[in-house]
XYZ file of C-alpha atoms in Angstrom:
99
model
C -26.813 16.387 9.880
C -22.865 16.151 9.210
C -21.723 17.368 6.050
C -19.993 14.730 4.152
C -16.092 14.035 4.337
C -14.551 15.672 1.279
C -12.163 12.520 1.353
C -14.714 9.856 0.575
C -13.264 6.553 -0.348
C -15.415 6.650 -4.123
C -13.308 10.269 -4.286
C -9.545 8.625 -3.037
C -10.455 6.142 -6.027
C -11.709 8.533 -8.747
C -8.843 10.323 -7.681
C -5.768 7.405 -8.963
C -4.256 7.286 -12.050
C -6.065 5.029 -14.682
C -4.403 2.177 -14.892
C -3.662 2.099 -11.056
C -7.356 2.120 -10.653
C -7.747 -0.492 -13.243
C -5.265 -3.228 -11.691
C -7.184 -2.211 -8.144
C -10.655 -3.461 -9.916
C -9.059 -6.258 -11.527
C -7.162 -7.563 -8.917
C -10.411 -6.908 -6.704
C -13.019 -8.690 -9.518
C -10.497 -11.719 -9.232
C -10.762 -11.917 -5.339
C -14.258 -10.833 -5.289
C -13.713 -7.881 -2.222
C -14.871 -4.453 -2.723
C -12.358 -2.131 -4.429
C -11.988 -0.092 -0.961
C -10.555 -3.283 0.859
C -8.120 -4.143 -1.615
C -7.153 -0.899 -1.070
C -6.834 -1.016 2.927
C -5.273 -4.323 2.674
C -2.607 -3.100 0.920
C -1.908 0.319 2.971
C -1.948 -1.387 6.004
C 0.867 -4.354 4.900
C 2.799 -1.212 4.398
C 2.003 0.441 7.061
C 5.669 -0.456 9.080
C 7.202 1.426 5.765
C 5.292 4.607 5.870
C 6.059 5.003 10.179
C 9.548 4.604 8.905
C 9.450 6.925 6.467
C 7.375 9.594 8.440
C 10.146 8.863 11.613
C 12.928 9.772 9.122
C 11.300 12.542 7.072
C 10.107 14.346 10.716
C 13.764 13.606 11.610
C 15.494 15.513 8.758
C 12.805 18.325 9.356
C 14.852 18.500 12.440
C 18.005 19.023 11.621
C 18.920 15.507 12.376
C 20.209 14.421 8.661
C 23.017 11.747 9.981
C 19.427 10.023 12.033
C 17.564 10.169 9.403
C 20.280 9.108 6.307
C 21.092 6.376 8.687
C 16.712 5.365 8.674
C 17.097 5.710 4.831
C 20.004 3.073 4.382
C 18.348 0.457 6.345
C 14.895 0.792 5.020
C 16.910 0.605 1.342
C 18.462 -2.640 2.816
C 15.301 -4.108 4.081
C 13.782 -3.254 0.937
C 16.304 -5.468 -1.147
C 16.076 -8.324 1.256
C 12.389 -8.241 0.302
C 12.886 -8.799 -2.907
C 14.458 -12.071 -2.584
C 11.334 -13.287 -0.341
C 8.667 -15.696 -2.403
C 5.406 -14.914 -1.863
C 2.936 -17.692 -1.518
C -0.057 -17.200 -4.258
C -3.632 -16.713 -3.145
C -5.263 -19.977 -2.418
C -6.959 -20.637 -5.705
C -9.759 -22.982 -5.912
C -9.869 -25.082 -9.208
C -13.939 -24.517 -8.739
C -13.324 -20.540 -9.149
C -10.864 -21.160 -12.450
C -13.460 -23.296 -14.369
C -16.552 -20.655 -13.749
C-alpha cells in the first residue's frame, strides 16, 4: 500500500487563511461544486500568469535581469488591461434564487 501524499487537497485547504477559505466555501455553496474544484478552476484560469512568472523569475535566477524586467512590464501591462475587461456573471437561474 502507498503511503498517503502529505499534500492532500483537505490539507492545501486547512492550510489557507480563514477568510480565504471562507469565500472558497461560499462561493462553492453558491455554485454547488466541491470546494477542491473551485479551487482548480481558478489555478488553472491563471495558469498563463504563473508560466510567466516562473519564465521571468528562472530568468533573473540567471543573470538575465533586462529579460526578465522586460517579462515584468508587460505582464504589469496586461494586468491593467484586465481590469478594464467586464466579466459576464454566472448564468443564474431565477429557480435557484427563490429556493
Amino acid at each position: 500500500m502507498s503511503p498517503k501524499p502529505k499534500n492532500t487537497p483537505h490539507r492545501v485547504l486547512l492550510s489557507l487563511p480563514t477568510d480565504l477559505y471562507e469565500t472558497i466555501s461560499r462561493v462553492s455553496a453558491a455554485m454547488e461544486k466541491p470546494r477542491a474544484e473551485i479551487i482548480r478552476d481558478l489555478l488553472s484560469e491563471q495558469q498563463p500568469i504563473l508560466e510567466h512568472m516562473a519564465t521571468m523569475l528562472e530568468q533573473a535566477k540567471a543573470g538575465k535581469l533586462d529579460q526578465a524586467m522586460k517579462g515584468w512590464k508587460k505582464m504589469t501591462g496586461e494586468a491593467l488591461k484586465g481590469l478594464g475587461v467586464i466579466m459576464n456573471p454566472p448564468d443564474l437561474k431565477k429557480s435557484k434564487l427563490r429556493s
